[in-house]
PDB file of C-alpha atoms and ligand atoms in Angstrom:
ATOM      1  CA  MET A   1       8.348 -18.067   0.654  1.00 89.00           C
ATOM      2  CA  GLU A   2       8.366 -18.643   4.625  1.00 96.00           C
ATOM      3  CA  LEU A   3       7.213 -15.379   6.059  1.00 98.00           C
ATOM      4  CA  VAL A   4       5.311 -13.765   3.140  1.00 98.00           C
ATOM      5  CA  LYS A   5       2.522 -15.800   1.366  1.00 98.00           C
ATOM      6  CA  LEU A   6       1.170 -14.902  -1.933  1.00 98.00           C
ATOM      7  CA  GLN A   7      -2.077 -16.048  -3.230  1.00 98.00           C
ATOM      8  CA  LEU A   8      -2.861 -15.334  -6.874  1.00 98.00           C
ATOM      9  CA  GLU A   9      -6.653 -14.961  -7.604  1.00 97.00           C
ATOM     10  CA  ALA A  10      -6.258 -13.122 -11.012  1.00 97.00           C
ATOM     11  CA  PRO A  11      -7.063 -10.228 -11.460  1.00 98.00           C
ATOM     12  CA  LEU A  12      -6.098 -10.077  -7.690  1.00 98.00           C
ATOM     13  CA  ALA A  13      -3.326 -11.142  -5.640  1.00 98.00           C
ATOM     14  CA  VAL A  14      -3.347 -11.380  -1.844  1.00 98.00           C
ATOM     15  CA  MET A  15      -0.071 -10.875  -0.053  1.00 98.00           C
ATOM     16  CA  THR A  16       0.073 -11.879   3.648  1.00 98.00           C
ATOM     17  CA  ILE A  17       2.729 -11.281   6.115  1.00 98.00           C
ATOM     18  CA  ASP A  18       2.679 -14.354   7.961  1.00 98.00           C
ATOM     19  CA  ARG A  19       4.205 -14.136  11.429  1.00 98.00           C
ATOM     20  CA  PRO A  20       1.137 -14.232  13.596  1.00 97.00           C
ATOM     21  CA  ASP A  21       3.018 -15.269  16.821  1.00 97.00           C
ATOM     22  CA  CYS A  22       4.837 -11.930  17.032  1.00 97.00           C
ATOM     23  CA  LEU A  23       2.009  -9.820  15.458  1.00 98.00           C
ATOM     24  CA  ASN A  24       3.672  -9.992  11.883  1.00 98.00           C
ATOM     25  CA  ALA A  25       6.761  -8.163  13.145  1.00 98.00           C
ATOM     26  CA  LEU A  26       8.839  -7.007  10.232  1.00 98.00           C
ATOM     27  CA  ASN A  27      12.340  -8.486  10.226  1.00 97.00           C
ATOM     28  CA  SER A  28      14.650  -8.166   7.352  1.00 97.00           C
ATOM     29  CA  GLN A  29      13.638 -11.450   6.011  1.00 98.00           C
ATOM     30  CA  VAL A  30       9.932 -10.362   5.701  1.00 98.00           C
ATOM     31  CA  TYR A  31      11.020  -7.195   3.679  1.00 98.00           C
ATOM     32  CA  GLU A  32      13.376  -9.280   1.489  1.00 98.00           C
ATOM     33  CA  GLU A  33      10.609 -11.665   0.631  1.00 98.00           C
ATOM     34  CA  MET A  34       8.239  -9.033  -0.055  1.00 98.00           C
ATOM     35  CA  ILE A  35      10.688  -7.496  -2.562  1.00 98.00           C
ATOM     36  CA  VAL A  36      11.104 -10.677  -4.439  1.00 98.00           C
ATOM     37  CA  LEU A  37       7.238 -11.277  -4.565  1.00 98.00           C
ATOM     38  CA  LEU A  38       6.236  -7.795  -5.541  1.00 98.00           C
ATOM     39  CA  ARG A  39       8.670  -7.812  -8.396  1.00 98.00           C
ATOM     40  CA  GLN A  40       7.315 -11.211  -9.508  1.00 98.00           C
ATOM     41  CA  VAL A  41       3.729  -9.756  -9.229  1.00 98.00           C
ATOM     42  CA  GLU A  42       4.574  -6.582 -11.037  1.00 98.00           C
ATOM     43  CA  ALA A  43       5.680  -8.796 -14.131  1.00 98.00           C
ATOM     44  CA  MET A  44       2.081 -10.480 -14.255  1.00 98.00           C
ATOM     45  CA  ASP A  45      -0.081  -9.092 -16.775  1.00 97.00           C
ATOM     46  CA  GLU A  46      -3.059 -10.985 -15.252  1.00 97.00           C
ATOM     47  CA  ILE A  47      -2.721  -9.275 -11.889  1.00 98.00           C
ATOM     48  CA  ARG A  48      -4.260  -5.767 -11.470  1.00 98.00           C
ATOM     49  CA  VAL A  49      -4.571  -5.159  -7.854  1.00 98.00           C
ATOM     50  CA  VAL A  50      -2.538  -6.465  -4.968  1.00 98.00           C
ATOM     51  CA  ILE A  51      -4.089  -6.612  -1.545  1.00 98.00           C
ATOM     52  CA  LEU A  52      -1.540  -6.479   1.470  1.00 99.00           C
ATOM     53  CA  THR A  53      -2.647  -7.910   4.724  1.00 98.00           C
ATOM     54  CA  GLY A  54      -1.414  -9.673   7.883  1.00 98.00           C
ATOM     55  CA  ALA A  55      -2.091 -13.079   9.243  1.00 98.00           C
ATOM     56  CA  GLY A  56      -4.105 -13.597  12.266  1.00 96.00           C
ATOM     57  CA  GLU A  57      -6.794 -11.592  13.848  1.00 94.00           C
ATOM     58  CA  LYS A  58      -4.696  -9.029  15.822  1.00 97.00           C
ATOM     59  CA  ALA A  59      -2.427  -7.423  13.574  1.00 98.00           C
ATOM     60  CA  PHE A  60      -1.589  -6.179  10.054  1.00 98.00           C
ATOM     61  CA  ALA A  61       1.979  -5.789  11.423  1.00 98.00           C
ATOM     62  CA  ALA A  62       2.986  -4.436  14.751  1.00 98.00           C
ATOM     63  CA  GLY A  63       6.096  -2.795  13.448  1.00 97.00           C
ATOM     64  CA  ALA A  64       9.832  -3.580  12.530  1.00 97.00           C
ATOM     65  CA  ASP A  65      11.077  -6.476  14.722  1.00 97.00           C
ATOM     66  CA  ILE A  66      12.306  -5.009  17.894  1.00 97.00           C
ATOM     67  CA  ALA A  67      14.039  -8.285  18.859  1.00 96.00           C
ATOM     68  CA  GLN A  68      16.094  -8.061  15.722  1.00 96.00           C
ATOM     69  CA  MET A  69      16.615  -4.203  15.977  1.00 96.00           C
ATOM     70  CA  VAL A  70      17.919  -4.429  19.700  1.00 97.00           C
ATOM     71  CA  HIS A  71      21.246  -6.124  18.285  1.00 97.00           C
ATOM     72  CA  GLN A  72      21.767  -3.823  15.420  1.00 97.00           C
ATOM     73  CA  ASP A  73      24.463  -1.043  15.076  1.00 98.00           C
ATOM     74  CA  ALA A  74      24.201   2.151  13.217  1.00 97.00           C
ATOM     75  CA  LEU A  75      24.899   0.482   9.774  1.00 97.00           C
ATOM     76  CA  GLY A  76      22.472  -2.368  10.588  1.00 97.00           C
ATOM     77  CA  GLY A  77      19.918   0.163  11.393  1.00 97.00           C
ATOM     78  CA  ARG A  78      20.562   2.147   8.202  1.00 98.00           C
ATOM     79  CA  HIS A  79      20.498  -1.080   6.096  1.00 97.00           C
ATOM     80  CA  MET A  80      17.029  -2.030   7.654  1.00 97.00           C
ATOM     81  CA  SER A  81      15.610   1.491   6.706  1.00 98.00           C
ATOM     82  CA  ASP A  82      16.900   0.951   3.133  1.00 98.00           C
ATOM     83  CA  LEU A  83      15.123  -2.423   3.123  1.00 98.00           C
ATOM     84  CA  CYS A  84      11.877  -0.758   4.308  1.00 98.00           C
ATOM     85  CA  HIS A  85      12.186   2.134   1.751  1.00 98.00           C
ATOM     86  CA  ARG A  86      12.732  -0.319  -1.091  1.00 98.00           C
ATOM     87  CA  THR A  87       9.709  -2.410  -0.300  1.00 98.00           C
ATOM     88  CA  ALA A  88       7.505   0.670   0.201  1.00 98.00           C
ATOM     89  CA  ASP A  89       8.774   2.310  -2.993  1.00 98.00           C
ATOM     90  CA  LEU A  90       8.019  -0.965  -4.906  1.00 98.00           C
ATOM     91  CA  LEU A  91       4.525  -0.922  -3.476  1.00 98.00           C
ATOM     92  CA  GLU A  92       3.934   2.763  -4.397  1.00 98.00           C
ATOM     93  CA  ASN A  93       5.345   2.595  -7.767  1.00 97.00           C
ATOM     94  CA  MET A  94       4.322  -0.660  -9.100  1.00 98.00           C
ATOM     95  CA  ARG A  95       1.810  -0.667 -12.124  1.00 98.00           C
ATOM     96  CA  GLN A  96      -0.749  -2.546 -10.145  1.00 98.00           C
ATOM     97  CA  VAL A  97      -2.920  -0.830  -7.732  1.00 98.00           C
ATOM     98  CA  THR A  98      -2.232  -1.686  -3.923  1.00 98.00           C
ATOM     99  CA  ILE A  99      -4.725  -1.891  -1.183  1.00 99.00           C
ATOM    100  CA  ALA A 100      -3.725  -2.265   2.398  1.00 99.00           C
ATOM    101  CA  ALA A 101      -6.288  -4.472   4.395  1.00 98.00           C
ATOM    102  CA  VAL A 102      -5.629  -3.445   7.988  1.00 98.00           C
ATOM    103  CA  GLY A 103      -7.340  -5.831  10.370  1.00 98.00           C
ATOM    104  CA  GLY A 104      -5.785  -4.808  13.746  1.00 98.00           C
ATOM    105  CA  TYR A 105      -2.478  -2.999  14.666  1.00 98.00           C
ATOM    106  CA  ALA A 106      -0.683  -1.216  12.029  1.00 98.00           C
ATOM    107  CA  LEU A 107       2.309   0.011  14.007  1.00 98.00           C
ATOM    108  CA  GLY A 108       5.775   1.558  13.051  1.00 98.00           C
ATOM    109  CA  GLY A 109       6.881  -0.161   9.829  1.00 98.00           C
ATOM    110  CA  GLY A 110       3.361  -1.758   9.476  1.00 98.00           C
ATOM    111  CA  CYS A 111       1.854   1.621   9.336  1.00 98.00           C
ATOM    112  CA  GLU A 112       4.411   2.793   7.018  1.00 98.00           C
ATOM    113  CA  LEU A 113       3.637  -0.176   4.610  1.00 98.00           C
ATOM    114  CA  THR A 114       0.063   0.740   4.622  1.00 98.00           C
ATOM    115  CA  LEU A 115       1.074   4.447   3.761  1.00 98.00           C
ATOM    116  CA  ALA A 116       2.967   3.177   0.644  1.00 98.00           C
ATOM    117  CA  CYS A 117      -0.110   1.317  -0.677  1.00 98.00           C
ATOM    118  CA  ASP A 118      -2.518   3.330  -2.885  1.00 98.00           C
ATOM    119  CA  LEU A 119      -5.467   2.708  -0.714  1.00 98.00           C
ATOM    120  CA  ARG A 120      -6.111   1.743   2.936  1.00 98.00           C
ATOM    121  CA  LEU A 121      -9.226  -0.209   4.292  1.00 98.00           C
ATOM    122  CA  ALA A 122      -9.517  -0.766   8.017  1.00 98.00           C
ATOM    123  CA  SER A 123     -11.587  -2.980  10.236  1.00 98.00           C
ATOM    124  CA  GLU A 124     -13.240  -1.580  13.274  1.00 98.00           C
ATOM    125  CA  ASN A 125     -10.504  -2.884  15.507  1.00 97.00           C
ATOM    126  CA  ALA A 126      -7.623  -1.575  13.513  1.00 98.00           C
ATOM    127  CA  ARG A 127      -5.162   0.700  15.372  1.00 98.00           C
ATOM    128  CA  PHE A 128      -2.367   2.974  13.796  1.00 98.00           C
ATOM    129  CA  ALA A 129       0.715   4.478  15.187  1.00 98.00           C
ATOM    130  CA  LEU A 130       4.124   5.495  14.602  1.00 98.00           C
ATOM    131  CA  PRO A 131       5.601   4.752  18.026  1.00 98.00           C
ATOM    132  CA  GLU A 132       9.260   4.829  17.083  1.00 98.00           C
ATOM    133  CA  VAL A 133      10.102   7.743  19.542  1.00 98.00           C
ATOM    134  CA  THR A 134       8.956   5.527  22.414  1.00 98.00           C
ATOM    135  CA  LEU A 135      11.993   3.319  21.344  1.00 98.00           C
ATOM    136  CA  GLY A 136      14.529   6.050  21.046  1.00 98.00           C
ATOM    137  CA  ILE A 137      14.449   5.957  17.160  1.00 98.00           C
ATOM    138  CA  ILE A 138      12.324   7.638  14.385  1.00 98.00           C
ATOM    139  CA  PRO A 139      10.135   6.374  11.739  1.00 98.00           C
ATOM    140  CA  ALA A 140      12.467   5.371   8.846  1.00 97.00           C
ATOM    141  CA  GLY A 141      10.396   3.307   6.365  1.00 97.00           C
ATOM    142  CA  GLY A 142       9.034   6.559   4.775  1.00 97.00           C
ATOM    143  CA  GLY A 143       6.901   7.524   7.699  1.00 98.00           C
ATOM    144  CA  THR A 144       8.391  10.902   8.122  1.00 97.00           C
ATOM    145  CA  GLN A 145       7.761  11.728   4.353  1.00 97.00           C
ATOM    146  CA  ARG A 146       4.511   9.895   3.549  1.00 97.00           C
ATOM    147  CA  LEU A 147       2.396  10.502   6.578  1.00 98.00           C
ATOM    148  CA  SER A 148       2.462  14.258   6.327  1.00 96.00           C
ATOM    149  CA  ARG A 149       1.589  14.132   2.760  1.00 96.00           C
ATOM    150  CA  LEU A 150      -1.316  12.108   3.372  1.00 97.00           C
ATOM    151  CA  ILE A 151      -2.696  13.751   6.384  1.00 98.00           C
ATOM    152  CA  GLY A 152      -0.831  17.180   6.773  1.00 97.00           C
ATOM    153  CA  VAL A 153       2.323  18.140   8.453  1.00 98.00           C
ATOM    154  CA  GLY A 154       0.740  19.238  11.778  1.00 98.00           C
ATOM    155  CA  ARG A 155      -1.297  16.063  12.233  1.00 98.00           C
ATOM    156  CA  ALA A 156       1.698  13.927  11.179  1.00 98.00           C
ATOM    157  CA  LYS A 157       3.962  15.752  13.715  1.00 98.00           C
ATOM    158  CA  GLU A 158       1.543  15.132  16.436  1.00 98.00           C
ATOM    159  CA  LEU A 159       1.311  11.412  15.804  1.00 98.00           C
ATOM    160  CA  ILE A 160       5.117  11.022  15.374  1.00 98.00           C
ATOM    161  CA  PHE A 161       6.045  13.262  18.273  1.00 98.00           C
ATOM    162  CA  THR A 162       3.648  11.476  20.725  1.00 98.00           C
ATOM    163  CA  GLY A 163       3.734   7.817  19.258  1.00 98.00           C
ATOM    164  CA  ASP A 164       0.053   7.647  20.299  1.00 98.00           C
ATOM    165  CA  GLN A 165      -2.130   5.013  18.838  1.00 98.00           C
ATOM    166  CA  ILE A 166      -5.442   6.084  17.034  1.00 98.00           C
ATOM    167  CA  ASP A 167      -8.291   3.929  16.460  1.00 98.00           C
ATOM    168  CA  ALA A 168      -9.747   3.147  12.931  1.00 98.00           C
ATOM    169  CA  GLN A 169     -12.506   5.976  13.280  1.00 98.00           C
ATOM    170  CA  GLU A 170      -9.956   8.502  14.105  1.00 98.00           C
ATOM    171  CA  ALA A 171      -7.760   7.217  11.119  1.00 98.00           C
ATOM    172  CA  TYR A 172     -10.827   7.765   8.877  1.00 98.00           C
ATOM    173  CA  ARG A 173     -11.209  11.153  10.279  1.00 98.00           C
ATOM    174  CA  LEU A 174      -7.782  12.076   9.570  1.00 98.00           C
ATOM    175  CA  GLY A 175      -7.854  10.741   6.018  1.00 98.00           C
ATOM    176  CA  LEU A 176      -5.405   7.927   6.819  1.00 98.00           C
ATOM    177  CA  VAL A 177      -7.911   5.228   5.669  1.00 98.00           C
ATOM    178  CA  ASN A 178     -10.364   5.274   3.031  1.00 98.00           C
ATOM    179  CA  ARG A 179     -12.969   3.175   4.707  1.00 98.00           C
ATOM    180  CA  VAL A 180     -13.739   1.424   8.044  1.00 98.00           C
ATOM    181  CA  VAL A 181     -15.683  -1.928   7.906  1.00 98.00           C
ATOM    182  CA  PRO A 182     -16.611  -4.669  10.354  1.00 98.00           C
ATOM    183  CA  ARG A 183     -13.700  -7.017  10.933  1.00 97.00           C
ATOM    184  CA  ALA A 184     -15.594  -9.994   9.354  1.00 97.00           C
ATOM    185  CA  GLU A 185     -16.218  -8.037   6.203  1.00 98.00           C
ATOM    186  CA  LEU A 186     -12.792  -6.490   5.678  1.00 98.00           C
ATOM    187  CA  MET A 187     -11.436  -9.035   3.045  1.00 98.00           C
ATOM    188  CA  ASP A 188     -14.641  -9.067   1.059  1.00 98.00           C
ATOM    189  CA  ALA A 189     -14.659  -5.303   1.031  1.00 98.00           C
ATOM    190  CA  CYS A 190     -11.191  -5.254  -0.293  1.00 98.00           C
ATOM    191  CA  ARG A 191     -11.879  -7.858  -2.819  1.00 98.00           C
ATOM    192  CA  ALA A 192     -15.037  -5.863  -4.017  1.00 98.00           C
ATOM    193  CA  LEU A 193     -13.101  -2.627  -4.438  1.00 98.00           C
ATOM    194  CA  ALA A 194     -10.155  -4.510  -6.123  1.00 98.00           C
ATOM    195  CA  GLU A 195     -12.552  -6.165  -8.511  1.00 98.00           C
ATOM    196  CA  LYS A 196     -14.170  -2.925  -9.338  1.00 98.00           C
ATOM    197  CA  ILE A 197     -10.810  -1.206 -10.172  1.00 98.00           C
ATOM    198  CA  ALA A 198      -9.603  -4.368 -11.916  1.00 98.00           C
ATOM    199  CA  SER A 199     -12.794  -4.016 -14.369  1.00 98.00           C
ATOM    200  CA  ARG A 200     -11.620  -0.714 -15.471  1.00 98.00           C
ATOM    201  CA  ALA A 201      -9.203  -0.050 -18.424  1.00 98.00           C
ATOM    202  CA  GLY A 202      -6.086  -1.382 -16.539  1.00 98.00           C
ATOM    203  CA  TYR A 203      -3.481   0.665 -18.391  1.00 98.00           C
ATOM    204  CA  ALA A 204      -5.428   3.761 -17.811  1.00 98.00           C
ATOM    205  CA  VAL A 205      -5.578   3.094 -14.065  1.00 98.00           C
ATOM    206  CA  SER A 206      -1.826   2.401 -14.056  1.00 98.00           C
ATOM    207  CA  LEU A 207      -1.393   5.798 -15.929  1.00 98.00           C
ATOM    208  CA  ALA A 208      -3.555   7.597 -13.613  1.00 98.00           C
ATOM    209  CA  LYS A 209      -1.584   6.208 -10.464  1.00 98.00           C
ATOM    210  CA  SER A 210       1.687   7.276 -12.051  1.00 98.00           C
ATOM    211  CA  ALA A 211       0.298  10.836 -12.706  1.00 97.00           C
ATOM    212  CA  ILE A 212      -1.024  11.169  -9.243  1.00 97.00           C
ATOM    213  CA  ASN A 213       2.424   9.892  -7.810  1.00 96.00           C
ATOM    214  CA  SER A 214       4.549  12.166  -9.723  1.00 94.00           C
ATOM    215  CA  SER A 215       2.226  15.191  -8.716  1.00 93.00           C
ATOM    216  CA  LEU A 216       3.840  14.721  -5.241  1.00 89.00           C
ATOM    217  CA  ASP A 217       7.508  14.878  -6.576  1.00 90.00           C
ATOM    218  CA  ILE A 218       7.335  17.585  -9.246  1.00 94.00           C
ATOM    219  CA  ASP A 219       6.094  21.011  -9.498  1.00 95.00           C
ATOM    220  CA  ARG A 220       2.462  21.741 -10.568  1.00 95.00           C
ATOM    221  CA  LYS A 221       3.475  23.062 -14.148  1.00 96.00           C
ATOM    222  CA  ASN A 222       5.640  20.005 -14.894  1.00 96.00           C
ATOM    223  CA  GLY A 223       2.892  17.677 -13.337  1.00 96.00           C
ATOM    224  CA  ALA A 224       0.318  19.282 -15.711  1.00 96.00           C
ATOM    225  CA  GLU A 225       2.568  18.616 -18.833  1.00 97.00           C
ATOM    226  CA  ARG A 226       3.064  15.076 -17.641  1.00 97.00           C
ATOM    227  CA  GLU A 227      -0.608  14.591 -17.290  1.00 97.00           C
ATOM    228  CA  LYS A 228      -1.123  15.775 -20.776  1.00 97.00           C
ATOM    229  CA  ASP A 229       1.481  13.383 -22.067  1.00 97.00           C
ATOM    230  CA  LEU A 230      -0.002  10.486 -20.129  1.00 97.00           C
ATOM    231  CA  LEU A 231      -3.387  11.324 -21.646  1.00 97.00           C
ATOM    232  CA  GLY A 232      -1.868  11.340 -25.004  1.00 97.00           C
ATOM    233  CA  LEU A 233      -0.455   8.018 -24.344  1.00 97.00           C
ATOM    234  CA  ALA A 234      -3.954   6.781 -23.226  1.00 98.00           C
ATOM    235  CA  PHE A 235      -5.265   7.931 -26.588  1.00 98.00           C
ATOM    236  CA  ALA A 236      -3.011   5.652 -28.387  1.00 97.00           C
ATOM    237  CA  THR A 237      -4.342   2.490 -26.728  1.00 98.00           C
ATOM    238  CA  HIS A 238      -6.984  -0.104 -27.737  1.00 98.00           C
ATOM    239  CA  ASP A 239      -8.768   0.613 -24.526  1.00 98.00           C
ATOM    240  CA  LYS A 240      -9.436   4.141 -25.133  1.00 98.00           C
ATOM    241  CA  GLN A 241     -11.243   3.320 -28.659  1.00 98.00           C
ATOM    242  CA  GLU A 242     -13.030   0.282 -27.095  1.00 98.00           C
ATOM    243  CA  GLY A 243     -14.110   2.303 -24.032  1.00 98.00           C
ATOM    244  CA  MET A 244     -15.454   5.234 -25.937  1.00 98.00           C
ATOM    245  CA  GLU A 245     -17.061   2.961 -28.779  1.00 98.00           C
ATOM    246  CA  ALA A 246     -18.674   0.900 -26.086  1.00 98.00           C
ATOM    247  CA  PHE A 247     -20.184   3.712 -24.365  1.00 98.00           C
ATOM    248  CA  LEU A 248     -21.523   5.172 -27.557  1.00 98.00           C
ATOM    249  CA  ALA A 249     -23.068   1.689 -28.498  1.00 98.00           C
ATOM    250  CA  ARG A 250     -24.406   1.275 -25.006  1.00 98.00           C
ATOM    251  CA  ARG A 251     -22.567  -2.137 -24.440  1.00 98.00           C
ATOM    252  CA  ALA A 252     -20.053  -3.109 -21.926  1.00 97.00           C
ATOM    253  CA  PRO A 253     -16.421  -2.548 -22.819  1.00 98.00           C
ATOM    254  CA  LYS A 254     -13.914  -5.254 -23.285  1.00 97.00           C
ATOM    255  CA  PHE A 255     -10.669  -3.736 -22.079  1.00 98.00           C
ATOM    256  CA  GLN A 256      -7.267  -5.477 -22.811  1.00 96.00           C
ATOM    257  CA  ASP A 257      -4.338  -3.184 -22.274  1.00 97.00           C
ATOM    258  CA  PHE A 258      -2.013  -3.296 -19.323  1.00 96.00           C
TER     259      PHE A 258
HETATM  260  N1  LIG B   1       8.693  -6.654  17.335  1.00 93.94           N
HETATM  261  C1  LIG B   1       9.064  -7.906  17.782  1.00 93.94           C
HETATM  262  N2  LIG B   1       8.073  -8.685  18.498  1.00 93.94           N
HETATM  263  C2  LIG B   1       6.995  -8.112  18.578  1.00 93.94           C
HETATM  264  C3  LIG B   1       6.577  -6.747  18.040  1.00 93.94           C
HETATM  265  C4  LIG B   1       7.573  -6.043  17.529  1.00 93.94           C
HETATM  266  N3  LIG B   1       7.337  -4.843  16.740  1.00 93.94           N
HETATM  267  N4  LIG B   1       5.302  -6.517  18.415  1.00 93.94           N
HETATM  268  C5  LIG B   1       4.888  -7.486  19.004  1.00 93.94           C
HETATM  269  N5  LIG B   1       5.664  -8.502  19.175  1.00 93.94           N
HETATM  270  C6  LIG B   1       5.624  -9.796  19.841  1.00 93.94           C
HETATM  271  C7  LIG B   1       5.713  -9.586  21.440  1.00 93.94           C
HETATM  272  O1  LIG B   1       7.010  -9.568  21.947  1.00 93.94           O
HETATM  273  C8  LIG B   1       5.065 -10.882  21.801  1.00 93.94           C
HETATM  274  O2  LIG B   1       5.898 -11.963  21.895  1.00 93.94           O
HETATM  275  P1  LIG B   1       6.015 -13.122  22.751  1.00 93.94           P
HETATM  276  O3  LIG B   1       4.639 -13.783  22.760  1.00 93.94           O
HETATM  277  O4  LIG B   1       6.999 -13.902  22.424  1.00 93.94           O
HETATM  278  O5  LIG B   1       6.261 -12.496  24.136  1.00 93.94           O
HETATM  279  C9  LIG B   1       4.005 -11.149  20.831  1.00 93.94           C
HETATM  280  O6  LIG B   1       4.487 -10.356  19.536  1.00 93.94           O
HETATM  281  C10 LIG B   1       2.605 -10.688  21.272  1.00 93.94           C
HETATM  282  O7  LIG B   1       2.673  -9.177  21.622  1.00 93.94           O
HETATM  283  P2  LIG B   1       2.180  -8.657  22.909  1.00 93.94           P
HETATM  284  O8  LIG B   1       3.011  -7.423  23.379  1.00 93.94           O
HETATM  285  O9  LIG B   1       2.322  -9.774  23.939  1.00 93.94           O
HETATM  286  O10 LIG B   1       0.565  -8.388  22.692  1.00 93.94           O
HETATM  287  P3  LIG B   1      -0.279  -7.374  23.294  1.00 93.94           P
HETATM  288  O11 LIG B   1      -1.609  -7.584  22.731  1.00 93.94           O
HETATM  289  O12 LIG B   1      -0.176  -7.293  24.723  1.00 93.94           O
HETATM  290  O13 LIG B   1       0.294  -5.904  22.700  1.00 93.94           O
HETATM  291  C11 LIG B   1       1.035  -4.416  20.962  1.00 93.94           C
HETATM  292  C12 LIG B   1       0.172  -5.605  21.474  1.00 93.94           C
HETATM  293  C13 LIG B   1       1.120  -4.291  19.406  1.00 93.94           C
HETATM  294  C14 LIG B   1       0.464  -3.158  21.717  1.00 93.94           C
HETATM  295  C15 LIG B   1       2.495  -4.661  21.544  1.00 93.94           C
HETATM  296  O14 LIG B   1       3.053  -5.870  21.105  1.00 93.94           O
HETATM  297  C16 LIG B   1       3.468  -3.633  21.057  1.00 93.94           C
HETATM  298  O15 LIG B   1       3.470  -2.463  21.491  1.00 93.94           O
HETATM  299  N6  LIG B   1       4.426  -3.959  20.040  1.00 93.94           N
HETATM  300  C17 LIG B   1       5.463  -3.111  19.656  1.00 93.94           C
HETATM  301  C18 LIG B   1       5.040  -1.937  18.945  1.00 93.94           C
HETATM  302  C19 LIG B   1       5.958  -0.979  18.205  1.00 93.94           C
HETATM  303  O16 LIG B   1       6.668  -0.370  18.989  1.00 93.94           O
HETATM  304  N7  LIG B   1       6.350  -1.118  17.003  1.00 93.94           N
HETATM  305  C20 LIG B   1       7.306  -0.219  16.372  1.00 93.94           C
HETATM  306  C21 LIG B   1       8.525  -0.793  16.105  1.00 93.94           C
HETATM  307  S1  LIG B   1       9.727   0.320  15.343  1.00 93.94           S
END
């Protein structure tokens, strides 16, 4: 791929948006390449966690490519939004856990990609914003949907209506990021977290991800029923037997299901 690089380090995969000259601005080619690569990764049993990051020291991604959008008409804009949504939906729903490693600007579409990841780790120099209204448009890669679910409607409205940037500490205070670490330690911190998650029962982790995600879309009663069903499914796995027998025998479990 030209603009998105994939590094396989089973059980982890590192996906890097690679346009540092324009702060990893997201044009349609970036999204199309990400869709292809995410589908490939989802089929890989040996990959349990995907770390998504941006090339260079300055940015995760400084948003959708304004140089491309300036030439787009209404249909082009809608097509772009559809591409953003398809990419974000893949990140959100894939069976692997996704971690955004945010080492600089995560603006607009860049911020929206982080919102679609399961977890977000930021370096101290990271900055987040949804500045679309400063350009006469609205966040449309899922930003109006996911931000309020993560940090609450009032806080999301303030960020989206002002377009203001917030720093990593403020993002942490709002619950937008899970952790803030020094820039030099960002990838190691992501890898350590990814390794820990990958050491757990893989199929159980993916069932938990699915149960949590569906809780946002269905009512509580149906969410609880789904949780019971997924637990029943977990009880059918080798890993459930192995995990519990290993605990009782005071030995490390050998998980295999995914
Ligand atoms: N789309 C296209 N190009 C972008 C871009 C974007 N979203 N963000 C940055 N770039 C380009 C700049 O045009 C510049 O290109 P050039 O070197 O050919 O002139 C290069 O990346 C570096 O950006 P620059 O603005 O010079 O860096 P800076 O450190 O002064 O400012 C930002 C960094 C992120 C504050 C600033 O680039 C910015 O505000 N970008 C747009 C953010 C935005 O509105 N995103 C939402 C889009 S919906």
